[in-house]
mmCIF file of C-alpha atoms in Angstrom:
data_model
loop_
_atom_site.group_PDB
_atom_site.id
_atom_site.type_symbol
_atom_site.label_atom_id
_atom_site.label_comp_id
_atom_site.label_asym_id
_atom_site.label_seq_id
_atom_site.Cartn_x
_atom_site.Cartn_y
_atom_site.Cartn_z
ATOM 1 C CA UNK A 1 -202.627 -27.364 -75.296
ATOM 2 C CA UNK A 2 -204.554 -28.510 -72.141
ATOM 3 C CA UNK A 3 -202.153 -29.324 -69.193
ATOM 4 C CA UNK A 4 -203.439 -33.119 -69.104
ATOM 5 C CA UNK A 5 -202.373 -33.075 -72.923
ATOM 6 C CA UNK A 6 -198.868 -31.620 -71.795
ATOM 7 C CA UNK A 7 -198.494 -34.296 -69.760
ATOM 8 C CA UNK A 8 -199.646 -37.113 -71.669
ATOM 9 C CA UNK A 9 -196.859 -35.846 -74.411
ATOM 10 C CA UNK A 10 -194.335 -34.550 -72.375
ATOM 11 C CA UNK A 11 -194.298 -31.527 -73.490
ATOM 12 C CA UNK A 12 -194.206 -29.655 -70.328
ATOM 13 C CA UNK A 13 -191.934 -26.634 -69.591
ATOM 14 C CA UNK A 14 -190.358 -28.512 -66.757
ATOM 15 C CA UNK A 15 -189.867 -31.918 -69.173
ATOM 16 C CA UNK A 16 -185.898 -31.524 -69.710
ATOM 17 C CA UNK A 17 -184.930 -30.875 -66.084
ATOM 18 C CA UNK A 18 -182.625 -32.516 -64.150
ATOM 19 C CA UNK A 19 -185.101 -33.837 -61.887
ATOM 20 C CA UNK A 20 -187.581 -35.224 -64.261
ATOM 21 C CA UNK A 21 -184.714 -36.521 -66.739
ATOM 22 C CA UNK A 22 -182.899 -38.490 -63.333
ATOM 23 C CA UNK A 23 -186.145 -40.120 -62.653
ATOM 24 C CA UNK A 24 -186.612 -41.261 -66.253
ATOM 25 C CA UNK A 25 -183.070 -42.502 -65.592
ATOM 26 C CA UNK A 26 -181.476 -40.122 -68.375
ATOM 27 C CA UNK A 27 -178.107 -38.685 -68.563
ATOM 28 C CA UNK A 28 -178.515 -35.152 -65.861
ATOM 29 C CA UNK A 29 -175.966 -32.219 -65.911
ATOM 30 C CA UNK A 30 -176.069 -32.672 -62.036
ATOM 31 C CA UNK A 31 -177.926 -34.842 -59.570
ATOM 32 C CA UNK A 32 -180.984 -32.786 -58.744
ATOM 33 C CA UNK A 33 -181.854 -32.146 -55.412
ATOM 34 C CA UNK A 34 -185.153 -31.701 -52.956
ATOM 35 C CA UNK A 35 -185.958 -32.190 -49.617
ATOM 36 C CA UNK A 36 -188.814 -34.176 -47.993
ATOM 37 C CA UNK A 37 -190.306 -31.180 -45.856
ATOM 38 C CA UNK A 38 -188.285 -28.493 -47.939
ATOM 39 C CA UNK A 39 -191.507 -26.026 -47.419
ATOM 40 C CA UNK A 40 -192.337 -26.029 -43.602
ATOM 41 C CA UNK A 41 -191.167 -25.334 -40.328
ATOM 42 C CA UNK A 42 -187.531 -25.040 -41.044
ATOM 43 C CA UNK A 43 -188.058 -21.834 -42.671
ATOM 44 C CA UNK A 44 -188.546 -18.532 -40.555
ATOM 45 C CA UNK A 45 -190.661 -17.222 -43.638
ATOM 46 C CA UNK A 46 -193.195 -20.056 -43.752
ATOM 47 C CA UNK A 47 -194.065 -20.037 -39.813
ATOM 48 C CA UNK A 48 -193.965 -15.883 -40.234
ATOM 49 C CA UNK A 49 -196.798 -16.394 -43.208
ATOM 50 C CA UNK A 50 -198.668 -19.754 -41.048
ATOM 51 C CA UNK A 51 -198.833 -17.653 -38.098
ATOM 52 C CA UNK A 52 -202.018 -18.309 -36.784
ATOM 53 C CA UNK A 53 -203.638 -20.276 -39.690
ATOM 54 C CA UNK A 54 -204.632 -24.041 -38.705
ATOM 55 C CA UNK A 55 -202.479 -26.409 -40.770
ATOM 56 C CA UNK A 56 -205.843 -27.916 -42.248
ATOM 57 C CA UNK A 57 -207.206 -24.120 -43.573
ATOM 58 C CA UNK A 58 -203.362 -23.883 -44.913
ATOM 59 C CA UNK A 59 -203.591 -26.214 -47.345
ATOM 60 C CA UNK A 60 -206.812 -24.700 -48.739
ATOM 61 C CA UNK A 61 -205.581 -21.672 -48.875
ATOM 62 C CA UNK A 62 -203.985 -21.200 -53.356
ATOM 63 C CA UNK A 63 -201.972 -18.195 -52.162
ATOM 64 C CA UNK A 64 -201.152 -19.361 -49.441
ATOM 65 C CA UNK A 65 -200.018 -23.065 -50.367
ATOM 66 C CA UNK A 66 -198.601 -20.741 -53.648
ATOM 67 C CA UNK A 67 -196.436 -18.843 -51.286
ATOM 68 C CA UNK A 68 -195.067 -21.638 -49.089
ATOM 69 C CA UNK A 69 -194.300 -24.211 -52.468
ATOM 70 C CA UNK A 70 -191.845 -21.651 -53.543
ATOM 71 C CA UNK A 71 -190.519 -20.532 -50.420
ATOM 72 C CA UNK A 72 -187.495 -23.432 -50.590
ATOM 73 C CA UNK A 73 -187.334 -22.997 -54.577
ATOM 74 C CA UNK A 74 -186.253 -19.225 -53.929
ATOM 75 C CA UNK A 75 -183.812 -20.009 -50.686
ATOM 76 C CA UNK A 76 -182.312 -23.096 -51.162
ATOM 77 C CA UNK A 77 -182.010 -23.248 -55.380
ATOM 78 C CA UNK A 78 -183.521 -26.760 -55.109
ATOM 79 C CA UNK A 79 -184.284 -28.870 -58.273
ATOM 80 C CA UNK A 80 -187.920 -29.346 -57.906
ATOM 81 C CA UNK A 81 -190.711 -27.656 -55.657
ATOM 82 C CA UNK A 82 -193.308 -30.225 -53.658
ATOM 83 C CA UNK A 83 -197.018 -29.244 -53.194
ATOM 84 C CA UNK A 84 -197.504 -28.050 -49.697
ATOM 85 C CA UNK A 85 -200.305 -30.229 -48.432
ATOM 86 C CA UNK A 86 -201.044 -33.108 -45.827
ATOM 87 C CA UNK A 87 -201.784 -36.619 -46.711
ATOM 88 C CA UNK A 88 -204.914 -36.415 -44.362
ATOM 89 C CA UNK A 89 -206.353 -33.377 -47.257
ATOM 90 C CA UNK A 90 -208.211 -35.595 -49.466
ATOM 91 C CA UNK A 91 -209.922 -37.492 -46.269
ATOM 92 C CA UNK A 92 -210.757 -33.709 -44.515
ATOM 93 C CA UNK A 93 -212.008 -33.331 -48.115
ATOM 94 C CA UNK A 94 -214.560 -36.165 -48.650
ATOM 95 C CA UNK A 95 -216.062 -34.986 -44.617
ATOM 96 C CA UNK A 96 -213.767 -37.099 -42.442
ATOM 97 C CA UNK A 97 -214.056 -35.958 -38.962
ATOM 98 C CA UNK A 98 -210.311 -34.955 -38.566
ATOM 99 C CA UNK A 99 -207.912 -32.667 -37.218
ATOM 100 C CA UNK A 100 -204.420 -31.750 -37.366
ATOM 101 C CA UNK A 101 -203.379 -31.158 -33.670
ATOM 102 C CA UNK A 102 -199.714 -29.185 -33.337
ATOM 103 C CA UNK A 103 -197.174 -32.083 -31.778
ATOM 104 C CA UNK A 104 -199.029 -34.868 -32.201
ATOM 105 C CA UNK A 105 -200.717 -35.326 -36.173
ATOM 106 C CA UNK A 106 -203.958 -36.291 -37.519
ATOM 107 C CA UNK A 107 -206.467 -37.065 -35.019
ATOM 108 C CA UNK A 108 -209.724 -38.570 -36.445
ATOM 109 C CA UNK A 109 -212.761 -37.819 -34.269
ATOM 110 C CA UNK A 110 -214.969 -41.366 -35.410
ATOM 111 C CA UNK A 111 -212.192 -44.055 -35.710
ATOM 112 C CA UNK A 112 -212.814 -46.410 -38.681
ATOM 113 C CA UNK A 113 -213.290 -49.687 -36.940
ATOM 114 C CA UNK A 114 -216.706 -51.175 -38.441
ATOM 115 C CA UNK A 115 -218.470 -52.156 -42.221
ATOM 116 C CA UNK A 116 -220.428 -49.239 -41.490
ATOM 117 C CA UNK A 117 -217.956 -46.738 -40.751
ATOM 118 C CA UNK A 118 -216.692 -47.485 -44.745
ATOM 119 C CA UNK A 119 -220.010 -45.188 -45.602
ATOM 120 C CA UNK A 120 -218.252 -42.320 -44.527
ATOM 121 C CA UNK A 121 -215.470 -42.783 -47.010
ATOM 122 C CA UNK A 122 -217.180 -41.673 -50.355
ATOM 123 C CA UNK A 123 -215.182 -41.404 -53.647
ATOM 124 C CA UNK A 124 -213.328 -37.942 -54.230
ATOM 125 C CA UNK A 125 -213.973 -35.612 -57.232
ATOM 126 C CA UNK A 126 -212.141 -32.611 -58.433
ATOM 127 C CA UNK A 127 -214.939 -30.497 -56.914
ATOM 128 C CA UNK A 128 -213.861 -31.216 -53.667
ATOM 129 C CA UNK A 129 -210.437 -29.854 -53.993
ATOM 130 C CA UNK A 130 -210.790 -26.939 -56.325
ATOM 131 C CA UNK A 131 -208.204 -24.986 -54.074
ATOM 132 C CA UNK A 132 -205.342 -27.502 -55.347
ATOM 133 C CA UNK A 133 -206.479 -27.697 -59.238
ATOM 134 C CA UNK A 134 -205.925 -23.214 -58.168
ATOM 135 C CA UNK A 135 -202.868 -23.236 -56.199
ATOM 136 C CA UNK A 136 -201.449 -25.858 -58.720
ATOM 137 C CA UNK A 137 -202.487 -23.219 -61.782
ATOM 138 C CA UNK A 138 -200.812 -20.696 -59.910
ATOM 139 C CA UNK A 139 -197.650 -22.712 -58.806
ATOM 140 C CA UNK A 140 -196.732 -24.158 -62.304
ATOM 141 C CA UNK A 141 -196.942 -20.293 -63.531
ATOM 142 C CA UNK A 142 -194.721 -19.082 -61.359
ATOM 143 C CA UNK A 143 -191.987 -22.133 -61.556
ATOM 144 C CA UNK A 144 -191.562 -22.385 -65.184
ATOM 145 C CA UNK A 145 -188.903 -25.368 -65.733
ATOM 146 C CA UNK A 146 -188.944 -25.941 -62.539
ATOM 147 C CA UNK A 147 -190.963 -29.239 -62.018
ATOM 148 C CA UNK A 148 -193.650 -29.431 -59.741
ATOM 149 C CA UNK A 149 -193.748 -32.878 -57.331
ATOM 150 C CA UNK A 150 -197.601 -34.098 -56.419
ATOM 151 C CA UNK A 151 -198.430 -36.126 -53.887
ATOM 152 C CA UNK A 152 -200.725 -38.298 -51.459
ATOM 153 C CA UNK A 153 -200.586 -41.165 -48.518
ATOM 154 C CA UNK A 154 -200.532 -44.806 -49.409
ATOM 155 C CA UNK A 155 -203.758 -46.716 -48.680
ATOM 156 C CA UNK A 156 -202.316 -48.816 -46.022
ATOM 157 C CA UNK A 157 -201.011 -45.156 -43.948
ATOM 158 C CA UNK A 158 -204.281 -43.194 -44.635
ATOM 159 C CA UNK A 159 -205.824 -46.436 -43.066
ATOM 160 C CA UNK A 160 -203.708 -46.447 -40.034
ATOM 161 C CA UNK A 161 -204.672 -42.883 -39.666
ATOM 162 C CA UNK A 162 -208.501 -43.617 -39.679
ATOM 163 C CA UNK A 163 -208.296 -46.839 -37.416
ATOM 164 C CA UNK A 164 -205.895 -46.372 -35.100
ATOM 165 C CA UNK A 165 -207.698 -42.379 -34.808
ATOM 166 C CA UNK A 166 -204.077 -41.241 -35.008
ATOM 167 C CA UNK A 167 -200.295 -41.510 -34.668
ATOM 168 C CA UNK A 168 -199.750 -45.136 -33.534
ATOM 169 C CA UNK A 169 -196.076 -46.456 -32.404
ATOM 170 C CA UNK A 170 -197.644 -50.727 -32.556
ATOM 171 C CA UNK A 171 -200.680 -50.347 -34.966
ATOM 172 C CA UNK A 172 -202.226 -52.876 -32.707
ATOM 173 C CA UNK A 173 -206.053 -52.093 -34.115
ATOM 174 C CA UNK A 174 -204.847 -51.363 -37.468
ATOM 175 C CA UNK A 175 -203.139 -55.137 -38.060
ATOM 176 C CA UNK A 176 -206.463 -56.604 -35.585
ATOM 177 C CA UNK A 177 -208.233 -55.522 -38.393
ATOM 178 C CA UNK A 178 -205.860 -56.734 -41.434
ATOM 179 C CA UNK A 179 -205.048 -60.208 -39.561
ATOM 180 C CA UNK A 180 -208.973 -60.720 -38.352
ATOM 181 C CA UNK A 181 -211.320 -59.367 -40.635
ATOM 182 C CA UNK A 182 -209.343 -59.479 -43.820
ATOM 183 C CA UNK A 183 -212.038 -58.517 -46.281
ATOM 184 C CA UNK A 184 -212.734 -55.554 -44.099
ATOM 185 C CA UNK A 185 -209.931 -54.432 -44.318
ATOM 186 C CA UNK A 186 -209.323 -54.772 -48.357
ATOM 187 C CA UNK A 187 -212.173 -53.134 -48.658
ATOM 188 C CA UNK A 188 -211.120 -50.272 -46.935
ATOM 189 C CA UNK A 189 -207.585 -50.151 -48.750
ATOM 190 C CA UNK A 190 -209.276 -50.672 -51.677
ATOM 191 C CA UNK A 191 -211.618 -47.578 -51.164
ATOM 192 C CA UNK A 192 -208.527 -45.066 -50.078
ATOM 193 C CA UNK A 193 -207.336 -46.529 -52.623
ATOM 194 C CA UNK A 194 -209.557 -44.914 -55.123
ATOM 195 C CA UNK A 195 -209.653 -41.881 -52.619
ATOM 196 C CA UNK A 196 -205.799 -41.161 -53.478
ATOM 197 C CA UNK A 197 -205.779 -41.950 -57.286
ATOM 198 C CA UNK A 198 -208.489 -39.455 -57.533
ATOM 199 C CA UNK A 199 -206.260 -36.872 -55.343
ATOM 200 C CA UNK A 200 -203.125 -37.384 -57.506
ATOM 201 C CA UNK A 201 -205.043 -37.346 -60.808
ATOM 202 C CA UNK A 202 -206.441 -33.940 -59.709
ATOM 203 C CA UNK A 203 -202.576 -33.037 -59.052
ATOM 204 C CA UNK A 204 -201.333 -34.176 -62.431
ATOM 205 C CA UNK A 205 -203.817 -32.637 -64.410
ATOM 206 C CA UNK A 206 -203.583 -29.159 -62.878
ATOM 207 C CA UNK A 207 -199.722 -29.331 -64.405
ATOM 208 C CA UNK A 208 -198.123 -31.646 -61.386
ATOM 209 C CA UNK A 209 -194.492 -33.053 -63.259
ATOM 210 C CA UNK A 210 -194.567 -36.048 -60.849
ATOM 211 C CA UNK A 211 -196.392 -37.760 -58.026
ATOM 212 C CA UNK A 212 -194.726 -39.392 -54.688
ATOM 213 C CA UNK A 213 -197.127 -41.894 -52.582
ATOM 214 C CA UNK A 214 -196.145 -41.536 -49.298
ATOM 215 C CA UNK A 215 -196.342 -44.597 -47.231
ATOM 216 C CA UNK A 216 -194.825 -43.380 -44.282
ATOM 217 C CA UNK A 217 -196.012 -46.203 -41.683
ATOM 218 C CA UNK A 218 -195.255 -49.228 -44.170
ATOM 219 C CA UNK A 219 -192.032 -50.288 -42.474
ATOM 220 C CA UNK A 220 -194.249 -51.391 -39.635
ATOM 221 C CA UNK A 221 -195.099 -54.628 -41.819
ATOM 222 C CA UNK A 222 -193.010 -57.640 -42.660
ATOM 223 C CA UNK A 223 -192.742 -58.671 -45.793
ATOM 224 C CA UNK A 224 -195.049 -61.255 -45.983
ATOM 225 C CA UNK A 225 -197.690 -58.921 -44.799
ATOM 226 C CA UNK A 226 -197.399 -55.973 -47.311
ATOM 227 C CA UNK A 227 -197.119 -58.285 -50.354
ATOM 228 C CA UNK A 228 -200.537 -59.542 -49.183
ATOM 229 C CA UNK A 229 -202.230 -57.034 -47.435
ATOM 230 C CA UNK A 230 -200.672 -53.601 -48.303
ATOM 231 C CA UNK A 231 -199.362 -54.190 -51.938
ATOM 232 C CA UNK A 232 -202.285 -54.595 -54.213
ATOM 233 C CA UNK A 233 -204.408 -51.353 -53.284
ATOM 234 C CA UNK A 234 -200.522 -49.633 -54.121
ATOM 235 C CA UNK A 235 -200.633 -51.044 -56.947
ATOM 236 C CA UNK A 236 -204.042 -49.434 -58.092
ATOM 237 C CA UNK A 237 -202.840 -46.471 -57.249
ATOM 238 C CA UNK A 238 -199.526 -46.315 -59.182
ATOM 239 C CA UNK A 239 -201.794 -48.194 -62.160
ATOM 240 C CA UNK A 240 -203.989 -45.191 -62.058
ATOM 241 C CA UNK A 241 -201.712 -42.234 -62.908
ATOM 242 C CA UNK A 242 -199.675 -45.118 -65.519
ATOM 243 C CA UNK A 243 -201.144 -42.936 -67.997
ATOM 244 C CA UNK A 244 -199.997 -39.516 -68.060
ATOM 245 C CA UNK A 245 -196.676 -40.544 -68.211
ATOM 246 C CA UNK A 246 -195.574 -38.724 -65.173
ATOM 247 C CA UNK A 247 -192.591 -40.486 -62.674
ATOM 248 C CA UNK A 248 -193.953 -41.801 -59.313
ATOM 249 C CA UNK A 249 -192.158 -42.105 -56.646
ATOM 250 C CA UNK A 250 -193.174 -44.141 -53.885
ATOM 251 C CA UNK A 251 -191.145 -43.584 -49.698
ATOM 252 C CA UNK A 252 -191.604 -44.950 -46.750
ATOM 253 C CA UNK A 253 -189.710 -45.006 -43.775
ATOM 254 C CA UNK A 254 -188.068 -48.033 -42.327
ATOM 255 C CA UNK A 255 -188.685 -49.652 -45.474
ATOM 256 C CA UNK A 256 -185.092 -51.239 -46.023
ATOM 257 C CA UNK A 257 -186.905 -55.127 -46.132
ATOM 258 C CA UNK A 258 -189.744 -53.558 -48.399
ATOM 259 C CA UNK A 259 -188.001 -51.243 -51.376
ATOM 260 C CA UNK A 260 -188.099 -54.615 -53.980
ATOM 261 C CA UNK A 261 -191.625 -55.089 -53.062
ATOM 262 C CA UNK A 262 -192.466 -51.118 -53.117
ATOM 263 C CA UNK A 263 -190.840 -51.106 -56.461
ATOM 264 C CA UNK A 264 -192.583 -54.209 -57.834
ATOM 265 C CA UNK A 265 -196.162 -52.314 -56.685
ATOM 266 C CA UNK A 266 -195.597 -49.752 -59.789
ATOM 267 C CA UNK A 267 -192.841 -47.210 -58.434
ATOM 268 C CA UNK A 268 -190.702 -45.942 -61.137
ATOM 269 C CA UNK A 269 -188.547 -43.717 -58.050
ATOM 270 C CA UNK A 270 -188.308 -45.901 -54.864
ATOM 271 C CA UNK A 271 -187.540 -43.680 -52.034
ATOM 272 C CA UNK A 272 -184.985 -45.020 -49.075
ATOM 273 C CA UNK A 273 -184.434 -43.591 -46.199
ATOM 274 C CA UNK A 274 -181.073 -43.211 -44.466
ATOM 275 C CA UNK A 275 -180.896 -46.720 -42.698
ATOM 276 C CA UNK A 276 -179.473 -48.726 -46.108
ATOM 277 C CA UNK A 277 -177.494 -47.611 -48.310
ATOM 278 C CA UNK A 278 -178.280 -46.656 -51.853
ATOM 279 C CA UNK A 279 -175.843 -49.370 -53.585
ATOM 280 C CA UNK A 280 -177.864 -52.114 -51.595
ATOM 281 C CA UNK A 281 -180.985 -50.554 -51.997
ATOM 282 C CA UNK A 282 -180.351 -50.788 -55.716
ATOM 283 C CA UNK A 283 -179.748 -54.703 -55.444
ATOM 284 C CA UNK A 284 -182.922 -55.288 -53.727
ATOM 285 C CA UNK A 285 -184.543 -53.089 -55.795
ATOM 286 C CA UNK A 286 -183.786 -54.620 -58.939
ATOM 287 C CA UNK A 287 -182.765 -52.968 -61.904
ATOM 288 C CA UNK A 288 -185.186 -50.775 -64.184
ATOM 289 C CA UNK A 289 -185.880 -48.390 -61.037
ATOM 290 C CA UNK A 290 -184.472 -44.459 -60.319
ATOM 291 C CA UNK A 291 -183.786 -44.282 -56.412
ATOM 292 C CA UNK A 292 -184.306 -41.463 -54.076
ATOM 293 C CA UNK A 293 -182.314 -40.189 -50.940
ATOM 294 C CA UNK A 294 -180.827 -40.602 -48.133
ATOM 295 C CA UNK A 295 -178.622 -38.445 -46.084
ATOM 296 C CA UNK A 296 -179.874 -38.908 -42.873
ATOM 297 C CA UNK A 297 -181.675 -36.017 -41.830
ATOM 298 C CA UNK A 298 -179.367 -35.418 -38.334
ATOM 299 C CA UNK A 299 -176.605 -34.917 -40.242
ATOM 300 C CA UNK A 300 -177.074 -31.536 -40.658
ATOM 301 C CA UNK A 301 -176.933 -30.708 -37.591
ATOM 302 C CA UNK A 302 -173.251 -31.519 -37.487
ATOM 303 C CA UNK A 303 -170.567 -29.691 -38.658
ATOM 304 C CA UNK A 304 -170.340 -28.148 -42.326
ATOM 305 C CA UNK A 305 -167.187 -30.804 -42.834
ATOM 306 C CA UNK A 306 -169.263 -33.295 -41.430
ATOM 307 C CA UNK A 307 -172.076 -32.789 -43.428
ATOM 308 C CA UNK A 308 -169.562 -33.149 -46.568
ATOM 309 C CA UNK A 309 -168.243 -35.962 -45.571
ATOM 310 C CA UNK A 310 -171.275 -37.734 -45.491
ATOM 311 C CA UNK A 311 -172.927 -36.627 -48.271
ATOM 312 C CA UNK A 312 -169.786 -37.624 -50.066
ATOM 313 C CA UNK A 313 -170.642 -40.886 -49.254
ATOM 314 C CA UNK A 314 -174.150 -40.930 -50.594
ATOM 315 C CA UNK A 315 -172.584 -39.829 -53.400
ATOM 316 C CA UNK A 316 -170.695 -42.606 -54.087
ATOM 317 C CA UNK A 317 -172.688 -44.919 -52.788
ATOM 318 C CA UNK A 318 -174.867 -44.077 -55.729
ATOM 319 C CA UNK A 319 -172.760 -43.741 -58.661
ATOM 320 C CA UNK A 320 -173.475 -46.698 -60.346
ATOM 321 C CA UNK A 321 -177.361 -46.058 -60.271
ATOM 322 C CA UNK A 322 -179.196 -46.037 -63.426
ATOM 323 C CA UNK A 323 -180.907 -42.849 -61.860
ATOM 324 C CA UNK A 324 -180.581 -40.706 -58.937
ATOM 325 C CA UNK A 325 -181.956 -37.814 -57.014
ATOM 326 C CA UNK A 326 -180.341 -36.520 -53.718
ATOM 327 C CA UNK A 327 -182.652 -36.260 -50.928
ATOM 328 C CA UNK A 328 -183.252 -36.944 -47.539
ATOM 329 C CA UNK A 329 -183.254 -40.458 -45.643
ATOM 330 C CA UNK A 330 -186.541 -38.393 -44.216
ATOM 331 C CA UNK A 331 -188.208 -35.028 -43.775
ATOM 332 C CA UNK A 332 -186.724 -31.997 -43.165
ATOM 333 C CA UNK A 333 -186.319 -31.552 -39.001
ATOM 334 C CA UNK A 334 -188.118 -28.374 -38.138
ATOM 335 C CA UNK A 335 -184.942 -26.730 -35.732
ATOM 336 C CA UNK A 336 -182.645 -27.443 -39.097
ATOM 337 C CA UNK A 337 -180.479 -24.268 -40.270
ATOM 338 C CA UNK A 338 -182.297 -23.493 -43.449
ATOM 339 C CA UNK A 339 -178.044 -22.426 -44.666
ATOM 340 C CA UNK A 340 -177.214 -25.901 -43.941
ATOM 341 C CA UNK A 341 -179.608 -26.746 -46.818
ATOM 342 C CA UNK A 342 -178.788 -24.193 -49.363
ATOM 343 C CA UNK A 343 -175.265 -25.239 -48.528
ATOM 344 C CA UNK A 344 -175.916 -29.068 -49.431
ATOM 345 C CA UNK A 345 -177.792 -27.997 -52.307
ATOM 346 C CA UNK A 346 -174.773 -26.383 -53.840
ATOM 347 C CA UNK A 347 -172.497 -28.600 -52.507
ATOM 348 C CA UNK A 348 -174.548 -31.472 -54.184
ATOM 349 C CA UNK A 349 -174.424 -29.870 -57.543
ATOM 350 C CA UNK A 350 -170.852 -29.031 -57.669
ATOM 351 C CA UNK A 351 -170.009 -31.903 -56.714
ATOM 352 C CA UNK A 352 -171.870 -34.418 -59.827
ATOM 353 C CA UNK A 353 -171.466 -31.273 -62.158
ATOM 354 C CA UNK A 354 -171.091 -33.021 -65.180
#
């Protein structure tokens, strides 16, 4: 059976874990765990094997990417793996101008500012990424049950990316662009939009168990703004990948006024980060919805009681959600102990052992 059959049935090795069952909001023999950033800098083995190697060439590497995807699954017992990639792939992919520069991000070398600079974003096929349809053939081998989490940027960050030309603290060109030339700008969202469908379809049928849509900039918008603006190019996305059956998870951080809006754009996961807690998020999410998270990520820097304590109340701040899996309010921090994570991993199991 083909993987993209597997998936369309269920009938994947991975279909009965305790991650993919809490995101279908089924009874789990523990609340699974994963961390945002579980494969990265953290982890004395991954900068040992990325020493020297440009993130970009990383992620195009199958071994490579192979290597550092199971690198947390081996130390820290975690309940899923997460591809190790970079929202900015698919755009490097298609012949975006861009870079990732150490401390600072994606820096695009032509910002996207014009009608004419949408020419240079051409749809994405599967022969443009053939090293993730490999590394994804290879990963899925090697995890067995353990299910394999896909993923991509949402329209609206990959745009902030290309217009601003990089990291942006006020997103002053991006909203210039959303407030004063509005069809511009949904035609742009609307074209990363079918960018990242075609990125996470690629993931799902090389044996991906889930996707997450990153919009990690999306809690620089009111309301108001990414119901009209940000929403409906989401929306095509999540509508894409409806079909295989797979959960979708969508994050963002600073999202607290968003998560019933992210959820309503096709999320069956919403992601919150550490800033509201999950029993609230679950109100304005709305029933019918798994949530993700959120122990913020500077806990762990605190002492092992500490870290407990608070993850205690995460705990019980989700107990009466339909669905649940323990993560992060936000990435991994790169100077975090890696034995502070295995140690909330177990702690985390032991704890909701049912």
């Amino acid at each position: 059976m083909s993987e993209r059959s597997q998936q369309q049935t269920g009938r994947t090795a991975a279909h009965d874990s305790a991650f993919l069952r809490a995101c279908r909001r089924e009874s789990v023999p523990h609340t699974p765990v994963w961390f945002m950033r579980q494969a990265g800098r953290s982890l004395p083995e991954y900068r040992k094997v990325r020493e020297g190697i440009p993130m970009l060439e990383s992620c195009m590497r199958p071994e490579l990417v192979t290597e550092i995807t199971l690198q947390p699954v081996r130390r820290h017992g975690v309940d899923a793996a997460i591809f190790f990639s970079d929202i900015v792939v698919p755009l490097k992919a298609i012949g975006v101008d861009l870079d990732i520069k150490p401390g600072v991000g994606p820096v695009v070398a032509e910002p996207v500012r014009t009608r004419a600079d949408l020419e240079r974003l051409r749809p994405l096929t599967p022969d443009d990424v053939p090293y993730v349809t490999e590394a994804i053939g290879m990963l899925t081998a090697e995890l067995g049950a353990t299910p394999l989490i896909g993923f991509a940027g949402a329209p609206f960050t990959l745009a902030s990316y290309l217009i601003e030309g990089g990291p942006s603290r006020t997103y002053e060109n991006t909203k210039a662009m959303m407030y004063g030339d509005p069809q511009l700008w949904a035609d742009l969202v609307e074209r990363l939009a079918g960018i990242t469908s075609a990125f996470l379809r690629v993931q799902i049928e090389a044996g991906a168990s889930a996707v997450q849509l990153f919009d990690s900039w999306a809690g620089a918008l009111a309301p108001a703004d990414y119901r009209r603006y940000v929403m409906p190019a989401s929306r095509t996305v999540f509508d894409s990948v409806a079909g295989y059956g797979v959960p979708r998870i969508h994050f963002g951080v600073g999202t607290g006024e968003l998560l019933g809006l992210m959820g309503e754009a096709g999320a069956d996961v919403v992601g919150v980060d550490w800033r509201v807690p999950l029993d609230e998020a679950a109100r304005r999410v709305g029933p019918g919805k798994a949530l993700q998270g959120n122990l913020d990520p500077t806990v762990l820097f605190a002492p092992r009681q500490a870290v407990e304590t608070k993850t205690d109340e995460v705990l019980a701040a989700a107990r009466g959600l339909e669905g649940h899996v323990f993560n992060l309010g936000h990435g991994v921090m790169p100077s975090t102990d890696p034995d502070a994570l295995t140690r909330l991993v177990e702690y985390v199991h032991e704890r909701t052992a049912r």
